[in-house]
Amino acid sequence: MVSPSDVLETSWREQVVLLPRDPFAAYVYWEVTQDAFGEERPLIGRLLMLPSDESATFEREVFDFPVESVRDGRFVEFVGEDIRHVAEIGHRGEDGEFRCLVRSEVVRSPRTFAGTDPAHFVAVQVTENGLQVRDVEHRVPEGTLFAARRGGSSVGSLSRPRHKR
Amino acid sequence: MAQAHLSIVLHTHLPYVRHPEHSYHLEEMWFYEAMHETYLPILQMFRRLEAQQIPGKLTLSVSAPLFSMMQDALLTERFVAHLDRLIALSVREMERTRGDEAFSRLAHFYHDRFTDMKKFYVDELGRDMIGELRRQHQAGRIELMTCVGTHPILPFLSTDASRRAQVAASCDLFEQTFGFRTRGIWLAECAFSPGMDRFLAEEGICFTFSEGIAIENADSAPVYGNFSPLISEHGVAFFGRDQLASAQVWSAKEGYPGDFVYREFYRDLGFDRELDYILPFIHPDGIRHNTGLKYHRITGDVGLGNEQPYDPEVALGRAWEHAAHFVDTRARQAGELAGFLADRPAHITCPYDAELFGHWWFEGTTFLEGLFHRAAENEALILSTPLDYLRAVPVQQQTTPATSTWGEAGYFNVWLDDNNVWVYRKIRNAEGLMTELAAEFAGRLAAQSLQDRVMRQLGRELLLAQSSDWTFILKTGTTVTYALREIEAHLDNFAILAEQLRSGDIHEAFLAEIEGKNNIFPQLDWEVWADNS
């Protein structure tokens, strides 16, 4: 039976969305127009991993999947934790090149370890409009329970870039 | 000297369930049960603490759907009728159980309890839950705050406009209702991903709560662990849940609520008695449901039907023992932490769903009362709130907490599952449409014009559809039909109104009907959706 809200599922445009579920998987769903199937070559979806350095252009395909209907979705596995991923839908040409029809927003897979940013401290003041925050110098006393963790985990190569303040 | 701040945080929320089109609606029972089993007993507890000059203190998050239902004339009228039914049932039960000492005592126990509850609600509070909550807030016993909108998984919303709209809707309604701005906010299911704090900061939010892994896996390793908050990039304090305190209360198997003397939730008179007898006290169509009269204790691994009679005196005594154990354990924890957190007292964050206390765990509100009594005697602990702690310890580490929820495994597995993934396409497409419509009509509509009313109702329907309650139900498999109906109904209303607005053919009778039914957020500012920056 058709319900009025089915209009919210009609494929009047191309879109692909990547929703991270946990450090290991995401749900990808897509909508494409019927016209997109007019091409001789089959539609393909693919998951790409991107470098941590957001200015770098290198991208690597890590997984592809068939796109056989105008709207559908599936779970896909991330290549690792704390890595930027993006999903695309398009065709692969005779030359083997991928012609992208639509691309998702970039998402970062969640992680199960702390990042490597150095510890930074602020003084806060509770005000009517929220917290007022200012940078302060603060020395963490020796022997503090978690002080040894400063400097973060050992998996630096997968960590996100240091936050630039 | 106090070695740790102990923050008890209760999050109260129910989905917005209001059905004026039915004289008796099963899912409205969620509200009635939580009212007389959890919310009213907690307020009664605070009155007793006040009278005894015991310094009880907690942080209480009340979601916008819930405080809207608490002051809704239809629902409060129906709640009183519900209490009357319970009292009548307990009268009949006192007659039926005469001669059976154990069950007769229980029937009298429930009769006294329901009668007392009605007296408190109607005569002492004048049905004004909001006024009592405000009074306790002003007295410094309850740090009253709200939750994000209709309880959506904030990171799963598709646009910044949608996130902003959810946060602003509840903060604004909270202020209109309680007369002051909320300082804290509960993130539904503690769902956070980097960047979400911006929308909280925009509303002047000082603090929120997160799962412990949000702190432990932050961009910078937390030098004080989970025992001092992190200040996010946009200036919101994130307090991480303490796992030890959590497991002691949450776990049905290893936690306190599983004690064999406690009341068995799953045995209820509504299912135990023959239909002819119970019919006047259940759904008029003969659909059985819980009545709140439960005569058995957990007993052990005996299976439903073989439990022993419940003894309130023994169970309530056990709740006081468990409260003492909880406080003493926290005090020991505080002592251990004091050796490690050299320059500050620890902040032990203990957040729970409020409905655990009283509703799921019947003796839970007694446990809370015992906890406050015990903590008042303990010099190692200071009952505190996040604001107290931030004022006492203003120097904090600043970094971005990690993506997480307080659900299974710490991530989104519950709300992104084969049973509920289909929801997001429809809802996110509706969000996109709402953003487009808001951008098109912002600044152009006269207040209370037909189009303005349509835009406001579109916002309400979208907010209600985004509630994580529905996807949670689809995952857990309870009352699935109802959740499906609610999602479809809100999105159908949304699609119909959007089409009418676009075509210029607005049906006022239809609009008025759903304005009357889904009447939450009466002054909703729909133009918020126009700002997608």
XYZ file of C-alpha atoms in Angstrom:
698
model
C 0.000 0.000 0.000
C 1.295 3.446 -0.862
C 1.557 5.868 2.033
C 1.968 9.637 1.665
C 5.452 9.488 3.146
C 6.614 7.219 0.338
C 7.215 10.445 -1.521
C 10.190 10.842 0.807
C 11.718 7.759 -0.770
C 11.263 8.643 -4.404
C 14.495 8.799 -6.264
C 14.390 12.230 -7.793
C 18.073 12.764 -7.310
C 21.280 10.872 -6.734
C 22.592 10.589 -3.217
C 24.751 8.208 -1.243
C 25.025 8.379 2.536
C 27.517 6.730 4.856
C 26.473 6.336 8.513
C 29.181 4.977 10.854
C 27.908 2.286 13.208
C 31.065 1.480 15.179
C 34.830 1.350 14.575
C 34.338 -1.560 12.214
C 31.305 -0.941 10.020
C 28.994 1.611 8.494
C 25.663 1.562 6.765
C 25.673 2.935 3.262
C 22.423 3.768 1.478
C 21.781 5.311 -1.878
C 19.193 6.715 -4.216
C 19.794 7.055 -7.912
C 17.460 8.041 -10.724
C 16.259 5.534 -13.268
C 18.279 7.470 -15.842
C 21.470 6.377 -14.128
C 20.681 2.823 -15.173
C 20.512 3.879 -18.806
C 24.240 3.508 -19.146
C 25.474 0.311 -20.738
C 27.840 -0.363 -17.892
C 26.511 -1.519 -14.515
C 26.297 0.825 -11.583
C 28.827 0.167 -8.876
C 29.162 1.417 -5.344
C 32.544 1.646 -3.721
C 34.095 2.525 -0.409
C 37.291 4.532 -0.390
C 39.768 5.283 2.346
C 41.289 8.721 2.427
C 44.568 9.858 3.960
C 44.547 11.420 7.424
C 46.143 14.502 5.986
C 43.117 16.318 4.609
C 45.224 18.176 2.059
C 46.503 14.975 0.456
C 44.650 13.711 -2.606
C 45.451 10.029 -2.475
C 42.383 7.791 -2.291
C 42.263 4.021 -2.232
C 39.305 1.841 -3.100
C 38.836 -0.764 -0.392
C 35.544 -2.386 -1.328
C 32.965 -2.362 -4.092
C 29.404 -3.571 -4.275
C 26.723 -3.865 -6.945
C 24.043 -1.202 -7.244
C 21.035 -2.953 -8.724
C 18.070 -0.826 -7.750
C 17.262 2.871 -7.549
C 17.381 2.798 -3.790
C 18.883 0.327 -1.392
C 21.504 0.049 1.309
C 23.898 -2.337 3.000
C 26.469 -2.540 5.746
C 30.102 -2.162 4.707
C 33.261 -2.732 6.701
C 35.643 0.055 7.500
C 39.251 -0.587 6.642
C 40.306 0.435 10.155
C 39.661 2.724 13.067
C 39.993 6.490 12.917
C 40.319 6.539 9.144
C 38.482 8.849 6.794
C 36.159 7.041 4.397
C 33.880 8.058 1.595
C 31.368 6.148 -0.530
C 30.726 6.688 -4.224
C 28.345 5.384 -6.851
C 29.197 5.412 -10.532
C 30.287 3.395 -13.557
C 33.573 1.885 -14.476
C 34.469 2.803 -18.017
C 36.061 0.562 -20.632
C 39.379 2.095 -19.704
C 38.894 0.861 -16.138
C 38.499 4.380 -14.800
C 35.689 4.971 -12.309
C 33.235 7.703 -13.351
C 31.634 8.994 -10.139
C 27.952 9.844 -10.275
C 27.535 10.807 -6.641
C 29.743 10.885 -3.567
C 28.916 10.802 0.148
C 30.197 13.130 2.799
C 33.505 12.059 4.280
C 33.148 10.211 7.578
C 35.791 9.143 10.028
C 35.504 5.659 11.509
C 35.229 5.769 15.324
C 38.256 4.672 17.301
C 38.929 2.703 20.448
C 42.025 4.552 21.580
C 42.955 8.069 22.552
C 44.400 10.523 20.059
C 47.848 12.015 20.209
C 47.069 15.668 20.847
C 49.148 17.094 23.687
C 47.294 17.936 26.883
C 45.940 21.452 26.887
C 44.209 23.205 29.774
C 41.666 25.954 30.156
C 40.031 27.767 33.029
C 36.249 27.802 32.820
C 33.750 30.132 34.340
C 30.065 29.303 34.535
C 28.029 32.176 33.091
C 24.438 32.740 32.049
C 25.505 32.171 28.454
C 27.464 28.989 28.908
C 31.049 28.365 29.861
C 33.553 31.129 29.421
C 36.850 29.488 28.538
C 40.400 30.827 28.559
C 43.712 29.074 28.001
C 45.891 28.538 31.072
C 49.219 27.001 31.879
C 48.675 23.966 34.064
C 51.205 21.462 35.279
C 49.786 18.037 36.005
C 51.367 16.779 39.245
C 53.638 13.789 38.950
C 51.925 10.588 39.938
C 48.561 11.610 38.601
C 46.784 8.432 37.614
C 46.576 9.011 33.898
C 49.534 11.335 33.363
C 51.489 8.476 31.845
C 48.997 8.349 29.014
C 49.910 11.815 27.841
C 51.247 11.569 24.359
C 48.482 9.208 23.363
C 48.517 5.776 21.880
C 51.199 4.129 19.836
C 49.114 3.926 16.668
C 50.005 7.393 15.550
C 49.911 6.630 11.869
C 46.174 6.085 11.979
C 45.378 9.012 14.246
C 43.636 12.122 13.116
C 45.756 15.247 12.579
C 46.483 17.223 15.681
C 43.850 19.754 16.461
C 45.048 23.200 15.423
C 44.091 25.830 17.938
C 37.841 16.709 53.695
C 35.737 15.517 50.801
C 37.814 13.400 48.465
C 35.306 13.157 45.678
C 32.222 14.798 44.286
C 29.441 12.269 43.822
C 27.050 13.255 41.032
C 23.826 11.308 40.800
C 22.252 12.036 37.436
C 18.813 10.842 36.439
C 17.578 11.122 32.891
C 13.805 11.075 32.546
C 12.274 10.611 29.143
C 9.323 9.002 27.438
C 8.301 9.339 23.819
C 5.478 11.772 23.178
C 2.459 9.488 23.365
C -0.847 11.302 23.353
C -3.952 9.951 21.678
C -7.015 12.145 22.098
C -8.663 10.100 19.329
C -8.898 7.080 21.669
C -10.532 7.142 25.068
C -8.156 4.443 26.337
C -4.764 3.979 24.736
C -2.347 1.231 25.734
C 0.889 3.109 25.089
C -0.257 6.039 27.225
C 0.216 3.584 30.111
C 3.975 4.182 29.782
C 3.408 7.680 31.097
C 0.946 6.721 33.844
C 3.152 3.910 35.128
C 6.273 6.078 35.174
C 4.332 8.834 36.937
C 3.180 6.760 39.895
C 6.151 4.412 40.057
C 9.059 6.793 39.428
C 8.444 10.533 39.083
C 6.014 11.063 41.956
C 7.945 8.807 44.350
C 11.119 10.772 43.608
C 9.353 14.043 44.366
C 7.915 12.538 47.548
C 11.405 11.450 48.502
C 12.704 14.998 48.113
C 9.926 16.307 50.355
C 10.910 13.801 53.028
C 14.592 14.681 52.705
C 13.661 18.325 52.992
C 11.615 17.692 56.147
C 14.471 15.667 57.661
C 17.053 18.254 56.571
C 19.020 15.607 54.685
C 21.029 17.236 51.913
C 19.912 15.155 48.957
C 21.030 16.495 45.617
C 20.883 15.265 42.064
C 20.927 16.385 38.481
C 17.654 15.655 36.741
C 17.200 15.775 33.006
C 13.581 16.026 31.905
C 12.956 15.670 28.193
C 10.638 18.040 26.364
C 8.166 15.284 25.435
C 7.965 14.265 29.079
C 7.505 17.671 30.673
C 4.999 18.476 27.941
C 3.007 15.375 28.885
C 3.300 16.254 32.581
C 1.379 19.460 31.995
C -1.003 18.248 29.316
C -4.630 18.615 30.479
C -5.827 15.488 28.678
C -3.059 13.243 29.986
C -3.167 14.540 33.550
C -6.940 13.993 33.621
C -6.444 10.469 32.322
C -3.663 9.871 34.825
C -5.974 10.707 37.721
C -8.557 8.331 36.240
C -5.807 5.715 36.051
C -5.007 6.210 39.743
C -8.717 5.869 40.544
C -8.799 2.558 38.668
C -5.793 1.323 40.628
C -7.393 2.312 43.910
C -10.624 0.547 42.930
C -8.676 -2.554 41.928
C -6.789 -2.570 45.213
C -10.105 -2.320 47.108
C -11.394 -5.327 45.233
C -8.126 -7.114 45.908
C -8.349 -6.469 49.653
C -11.700 -8.253 49.525
C -10.493 -11.101 47.326
C -7.356 -11.845 49.343
C -9.026 -11.729 52.736
C -7.871 -14.807 54.629
C -4.559 -15.054 52.809
C -2.149 -13.212 55.050
C 0.697 -12.619 52.586
C -1.424 -11.453 49.674
C -3.896 -9.553 51.816
C -1.012 -7.574 53.291
C 0.148 -6.768 49.763
C -3.312 -5.692 48.658
C -3.436 -3.286 51.604
C 0.100 -2.130 50.787
C -0.940 -1.214 47.247
C -4.168 0.401 48.389
C -2.282 2.639 50.797
C 0.325 3.424 48.174
C -2.110 4.364 45.397
C -4.300 6.379 47.755
C -1.260 8.217 49.056
C -0.029 8.829 45.520
C -3.309 10.375 44.473
C -3.423 12.542 47.573
C 0.115 13.754 46.901
C -0.486 14.430 43.225
C -3.931 15.996 43.417
C -4.087 17.612 46.850
C -0.482 18.482 47.628
C 0.915 19.223 44.169
C -2.350 20.373 42.614
C -1.325 18.199 39.632
C 1.531 20.649 39.083
C 4.653 18.561 38.526
C 6.381 21.462 36.821
C 5.888 23.729 39.834
C 7.311 21.131 42.211
C 10.324 20.455 39.994
C 10.965 24.183 39.750
C 10.667 24.550 43.531
C 13.185 21.762 44.148
C 15.518 23.336 41.602
C 15.272 26.706 43.308
C 15.956 25.049 46.657
C 19.194 23.656 45.210
C 18.205 20.010 45.591
C 17.659 19.281 41.928
C 19.801 20.698 39.140
C 17.043 20.653 36.573
C 18.016 20.407 32.936
C 16.650 19.033 29.697
C 17.528 16.654 26.926
C 18.037 17.207 23.222
C 14.614 17.754 21.606
C 12.588 14.625 21.104
C 15.539 12.354 21.961
C 17.128 11.901 18.518
C 20.496 10.302 17.789
C 22.054 13.682 17.064
C 24.958 12.449 14.879
C 22.485 10.678 12.575
C 20.599 13.823 11.633
C 21.471 14.892 8.129
C 21.867 18.631 8.425
C 23.278 21.114 10.898
C 19.904 22.872 10.663
C 18.220 19.717 11.936
C 20.655 19.374 14.824
C 20.264 23.013 15.732
C 16.472 22.715 15.548
C 16.367 19.730 17.897
C 18.607 21.360 20.502
C 16.918 24.768 20.288
C 13.392 23.328 20.420
C 13.875 21.719 23.826
C 15.979 24.526 25.318
C 13.362 27.092 24.327
C 10.435 25.019 25.554
C 12.272 24.304 28.805
C 12.670 28.038 29.399
C 9.039 28.750 28.510
C 7.947 25.994 30.907
C 10.266 26.390 33.894
C 11.094 30.074 33.617
C 14.856 29.745 33.380
C 17.400 28.606 30.822
C 18.794 25.084 31.121
C 22.540 24.937 31.878
C 22.966 21.299 31.056
C 21.647 18.976 28.414
C 21.342 15.242 28.105
C 22.425 13.906 24.725
C 19.917 11.206 23.807
C 21.642 7.859 24.421
C 24.792 9.939 25.125
C 25.242 9.876 21.341
C 28.079 12.168 20.354
C 30.418 12.692 17.470
C 32.934 15.514 17.110
C 31.292 18.788 16.139
C 27.965 18.164 17.892
C 29.064 20.314 20.834
C 28.758 23.426 18.659
C 24.965 23.235 18.751
C 24.994 22.872 22.521
C 27.334 25.827 22.983
C 25.094 27.973 20.771
C 22.296 27.449 23.303
C 24.482 28.400 26.260
C 24.863 24.829 27.492
C 27.623 24.428 30.093
C 27.719 20.663 30.528
C 26.573 17.305 29.266
C 27.300 13.631 29.874
C 28.915 10.919 27.834
C 29.910 7.307 27.941
C 33.305 6.730 29.553
C 34.937 5.874 26.225
C 34.139 9.348 24.902
C 36.575 10.625 27.503
C 39.077 7.772 27.406
C 39.380 7.901 23.592
C 39.401 11.681 23.253
C 41.724 13.500 20.857
C 44.086 14.024 23.761
C 44.416 11.295 26.394
C 42.585 12.477 29.534
C 45.154 13.088 32.238
C 42.515 12.800 34.992
C 40.831 9.849 33.363
C 37.097 9.750 33.712
C 37.132 11.634 36.994
C 37.279 15.202 35.783
C 35.400 16.540 32.752
C 36.818 17.400 29.378
C 36.016 20.786 27.885
C 35.146 20.374 24.232
C 36.375 22.544 21.412
C 33.246 24.715 21.581
C 33.355 25.039 25.347
C 31.000 22.418 26.756
C 32.041 20.241 29.714
C 31.680 16.499 29.098
C 31.337 14.329 32.204
C 32.032 10.647 31.551
C 30.005 7.853 33.096
C 31.750 5.875 35.827
C 31.667 2.215 34.879
C 31.869 0.781 38.395
C 28.968 2.800 39.747
C 27.036 2.060 36.623
C 27.379 -1.710 36.707
C 26.378 -1.924 40.369
C 23.013 -0.418 39.587
C 22.396 -1.202 35.935
C 23.187 -4.860 35.698
C 20.061 -6.969 36.217
C 22.171 -10.040 36.956
C 25.109 -8.742 38.982
C 23.610 -5.424 40.038
C 21.394 -4.683 43.008
C 18.054 -4.899 41.132
C 18.477 -8.645 40.610
C 18.361 -9.427 44.343
C 15.909 -12.239 44.969
C 13.908 -10.333 47.586
C 13.059 -7.533 45.182
C 9.718 -7.356 43.421
C 9.361 -9.330 40.195
C 8.508 -6.925 37.386
C 7.148 -9.530 34.989
C 4.386 -10.939 37.233
C 1.395 -8.644 37.273
C -2.216 -9.004 38.280
C -3.263 -7.755 34.854
C -2.053 -11.053 33.411
C -2.550 -13.315 36.422
C -6.273 -12.913 37.099
C -9.139 -14.309 35.032
C -10.410 -11.921 32.374
C -13.886 -11.336 33.841
C -12.351 -10.231 37.106
C -9.688 -7.936 35.692
C -11.647 -6.518 32.731
C -12.809 -3.293 34.460
C -9.165 -2.431 35.143
C -7.558 -3.130 31.787
C -8.215 -2.050 28.209
C -11.979 -2.099 27.548
C -11.402 -4.412 24.567
C -10.031 -7.000 26.964
C -6.388 -6.383 26.108
C -4.388 -7.243 29.184
C -1.643 -4.950 30.441
C 0.320 -4.328 33.619
C -1.708 -2.879 36.453
C 1.135 -2.199 38.875
C -0.186 -4.747 41.370
C 2.575 -7.318 41.565
C 2.527 -9.906 44.320
C 5.757 -11.802 43.855
C 9.440 -11.412 44.414
C 12.197 -12.423 41.991
C 12.837 -15.484 44.196
C 15.627 -16.961 42.062
C 16.023 -18.877 38.862
C 12.577 -20.424 39.212
C 10.730 -19.330 36.103
C 7.562 -17.281 35.874
C 4.778 -18.823 37.912
C 6.914 -20.292 40.667
C 7.888 -17.136 42.533
C 7.373 -16.601 46.236
C 5.126 -13.831 47.624
C 6.694 -10.407 47.793
C 7.483 -8.908 51.189
C 7.816 -5.105 50.931
C 9.325 -4.765 54.374
C 12.186 -7.130 53.615
C 12.717 -5.675 50.132
C 12.764 -2.064 51.261
C 15.191 -2.985 54.020
C 17.440 -4.584 51.412
C 17.303 -1.408 49.325
C 18.695 0.547 52.287
C 21.475 -2.026 52.646
C 22.301 -1.726 48.962
C 22.303 2.060 49.214
C 24.802 1.853 52.062
C 26.936 -0.541 50.050
C 26.847 1.781 47.039
C 27.902 4.830 49.052
C 30.590 2.959 50.956
C 31.995 1.602 47.688
C 32.065 5.125 46.220
C 33.822 6.382 49.346
C 36.482 3.686 49.004
C 36.795 4.552 45.325
C 37.212 8.205 46.321
C 39.975 7.291 48.712
C 41.824 5.319 46.058
C 41.430 8.094 43.500
C 42.638 10.751 45.926
C 46.084 9.200 45.768
C 46.173 9.560 42.019
C 44.354 12.793 41.258
C 46.848 14.815 43.195
C 45.542 18.325 42.589
C 41.774 17.846 42.622
C 38.956 15.812 44.071
C 37.523 13.229 41.696
C 34.123 13.738 40.134
C 32.289 10.398 40.074
C 29.503 10.618 37.517
C 26.621 8.210 38.068
C 23.999 8.658 35.343
C 20.956 6.416 35.038
C 17.637 6.324 33.276
C 15.267 7.533 35.968
C 12.623 4.961 35.060
C 14.951 2.247 36.331
C 14.143 3.528 39.817
C 10.623 2.586 40.838
C 9.332 1.346 37.505
C 11.752 -1.420 36.508
C 13.336 -1.703 39.943
C 10.457 -1.096 42.288
C 12.638 -0.508 45.334
C 14.917 1.844 43.367
C 13.449 5.056 44.762
C 13.982 3.712 48.292
C 17.556 2.936 47.256
C 17.992 6.575 46.206
C 16.601 7.804 49.508
C 18.941 5.496 51.396
C 21.822 6.696 49.243
C 21.193 10.320 50.178
C 20.940 9.457 53.885
C 24.154 7.452 53.811
C 26.049 10.017 51.740
C 25.054 12.741 54.205
C 26.987 10.858 56.893
C 30.052 10.240 54.757
C 32.817 12.811 54.944
C 34.712 11.444 51.960
C 31.926 12.328 49.545
C 30.183 15.516 48.654
C 26.889 15.247 46.813
C 27.402 17.440 43.839
C 26.320 18.543 40.389
C 28.451 19.269 37.330
C 28.060 23.007 37.911
C 29.232 22.647 41.529
C 32.311 20.817 40.299
C 33.142 23.281 37.533
C 32.916 26.129 40.056
C 35.087 24.259 42.554
C 37.650 23.015 40.008
C 37.717 25.501 37.133
C 40.960 24.345 35.467
C 40.149 21.512 33.102
C 41.631 19.755 30.130
C 40.336 20.831 26.731
C 40.048 18.345 23.917
C 37.437 16.701 21.703
C 35.637 13.668 23.154
C 35.391 10.583 20.944
C 32.424 9.307 18.972
C 30.308 7.106 21.233
C 26.960 6.313 22.831
C 26.094 4.652 26.109
C 24.435 1.816 24.215
C 25.649 -1.678 23.455
C 29.412 -1.774 22.869
C 29.579 2.008 23.213
C 28.596 2.858 19.638
C 25.475 3.016 17.450
C 24.742 -0.688 17.031
C 21.303 -0.463 18.654
C 20.081 2.424 16.500
C 21.656 1.286 13.244
C 20.593 -2.265 12.716
C 18.927 -4.366 10.022
C 15.607 -3.784 11.781
C 15.707 -0.001 11.700
C 18.135 1.254 9.043
C 15.320 1.946 6.573
C 14.046 4.724 8.829
C 16.996 7.015 8.167
C 16.438 7.447 4.447
C 12.919 8.746 4.954
C 13.737 10.928 7.934
C 16.852 12.427 6.406
C 15.043 13.148 3.161
C 12.343 14.877 5.195
C 15.059 16.908 6.910
C 16.384 18.005 3.549
C 12.916 19.034 2.448
C 12.315 20.914 5.703
C 15.554 22.829 5.259
C 14.576 23.763 1.715
C 11.091 24.901 2.747
C 12.397 26.898 5.686
C 14.917 28.658 3.443
C 12.148 29.403 0.952
C 9.635 30.804 3.455
C 11.811 32.317 6.211
C 11.017 35.972 6.792
C 8.093 35.876 4.396
C 5.169 34.588 6.442
C 2.869 36.506 8.756
C 2.676 35.042 12.264
C -0.192 32.579 12.621
C -0.968 32.704 8.914
C -2.009 29.379 7.474
C 1.408 28.865 5.896
C 3.164 29.799 9.121
C 1.068 27.219 10.965
C 1.928 24.600 8.354
C 5.644 25.292 8.705
C 5.403 24.978 12.485
C 3.512 21.700 12.235
C 6.002 20.380 9.688
C 8.700 21.058 12.260
C 6.745 19.252 15.006
C 6.083 16.190 12.868
C 9.730 15.986 11.830
C 11.002 16.362 15.389
C 8.627 13.651 16.597
C 9.624 11.282 13.793
C 13.323 11.723 14.666
C 12.924 10.301 18.177
C 15.346 7.443 18.850
C 12.598 5.673 20.792
C 11.152 4.336 17.555
C 14.394 2.875 16.200
C 15.137 1.462 19.647
C 11.773 -0.309 19.677
C 12.306 -1.644 16.157
C 15.606 -3.119 17.283
C 14.377 -4.619 20.550
C 11.182 -5.978 19.028
C 8.730 -4.724 21.648
C 5.572 -2.837 20.530
C 6.971 -2.741 17.005
C 3.552 -2.157 15.455
C 3.098 0.979 17.493
C 6.560 2.336 16.640
C 5.990 1.702 12.943
C 2.621 3.426 13.117
C 4.088 6.469 14.845
C 6.988 6.866 12.407
C 4.653 6.486 9.436
C 2.020 8.798 10.912
C 4.468 11.633 11.563
C 6.140 11.283 8.187
C 2.768 10.984 6.419
C 1.612 14.177 8.120
C 4.874 15.788 7.100
C 4.606 14.698 3.466
C 0.951 15.747 3.156
C 1.554 19.173 4.674
C 4.677 19.750 2.586
C 2.728 18.917 -0.548
C -0.158 21.190 0.474
C 2.254 24.028 1.196
C 4.005 23.616 -2.131
C 0.766 23.420 -4.103
C -0.874 26.276 -2.177
C -3.855 24.043 -1.428
C -3.739 23.895 2.385
C -6.543 21.965 4.063
C -7.149 23.817 7.285
C -9.323 21.111 8.839
C -6.521 18.547 8.426
C -3.968 21.002 9.776
C -6.135 21.837 12.795
C -6.675 18.160 13.524
C -2.990 17.277 13.709
C -2.144 20.544 15.470
C -4.562 19.394 18.161
C -3.113 15.916 18.353
C 0.639 16.500 18.030
C 0.684 19.695 20.027
C 4.203 19.638 21.471
C 6.442 22.743 21.049
C 3.553 25.253 20.758
C 5.891 28.150 19.959
C 8.330 26.234 17.780
C 10.602 28.512 15.775
C 10.611 26.793 12.377
C 12.946 29.394 10.882
C 15.785 27.651 12.758
C 15.766 25.128 9.904
C 16.689 27.922 7.492
C 20.099 28.278 9.136
C 22.186 25.377 7.869
C 25.524 26.994 8.609
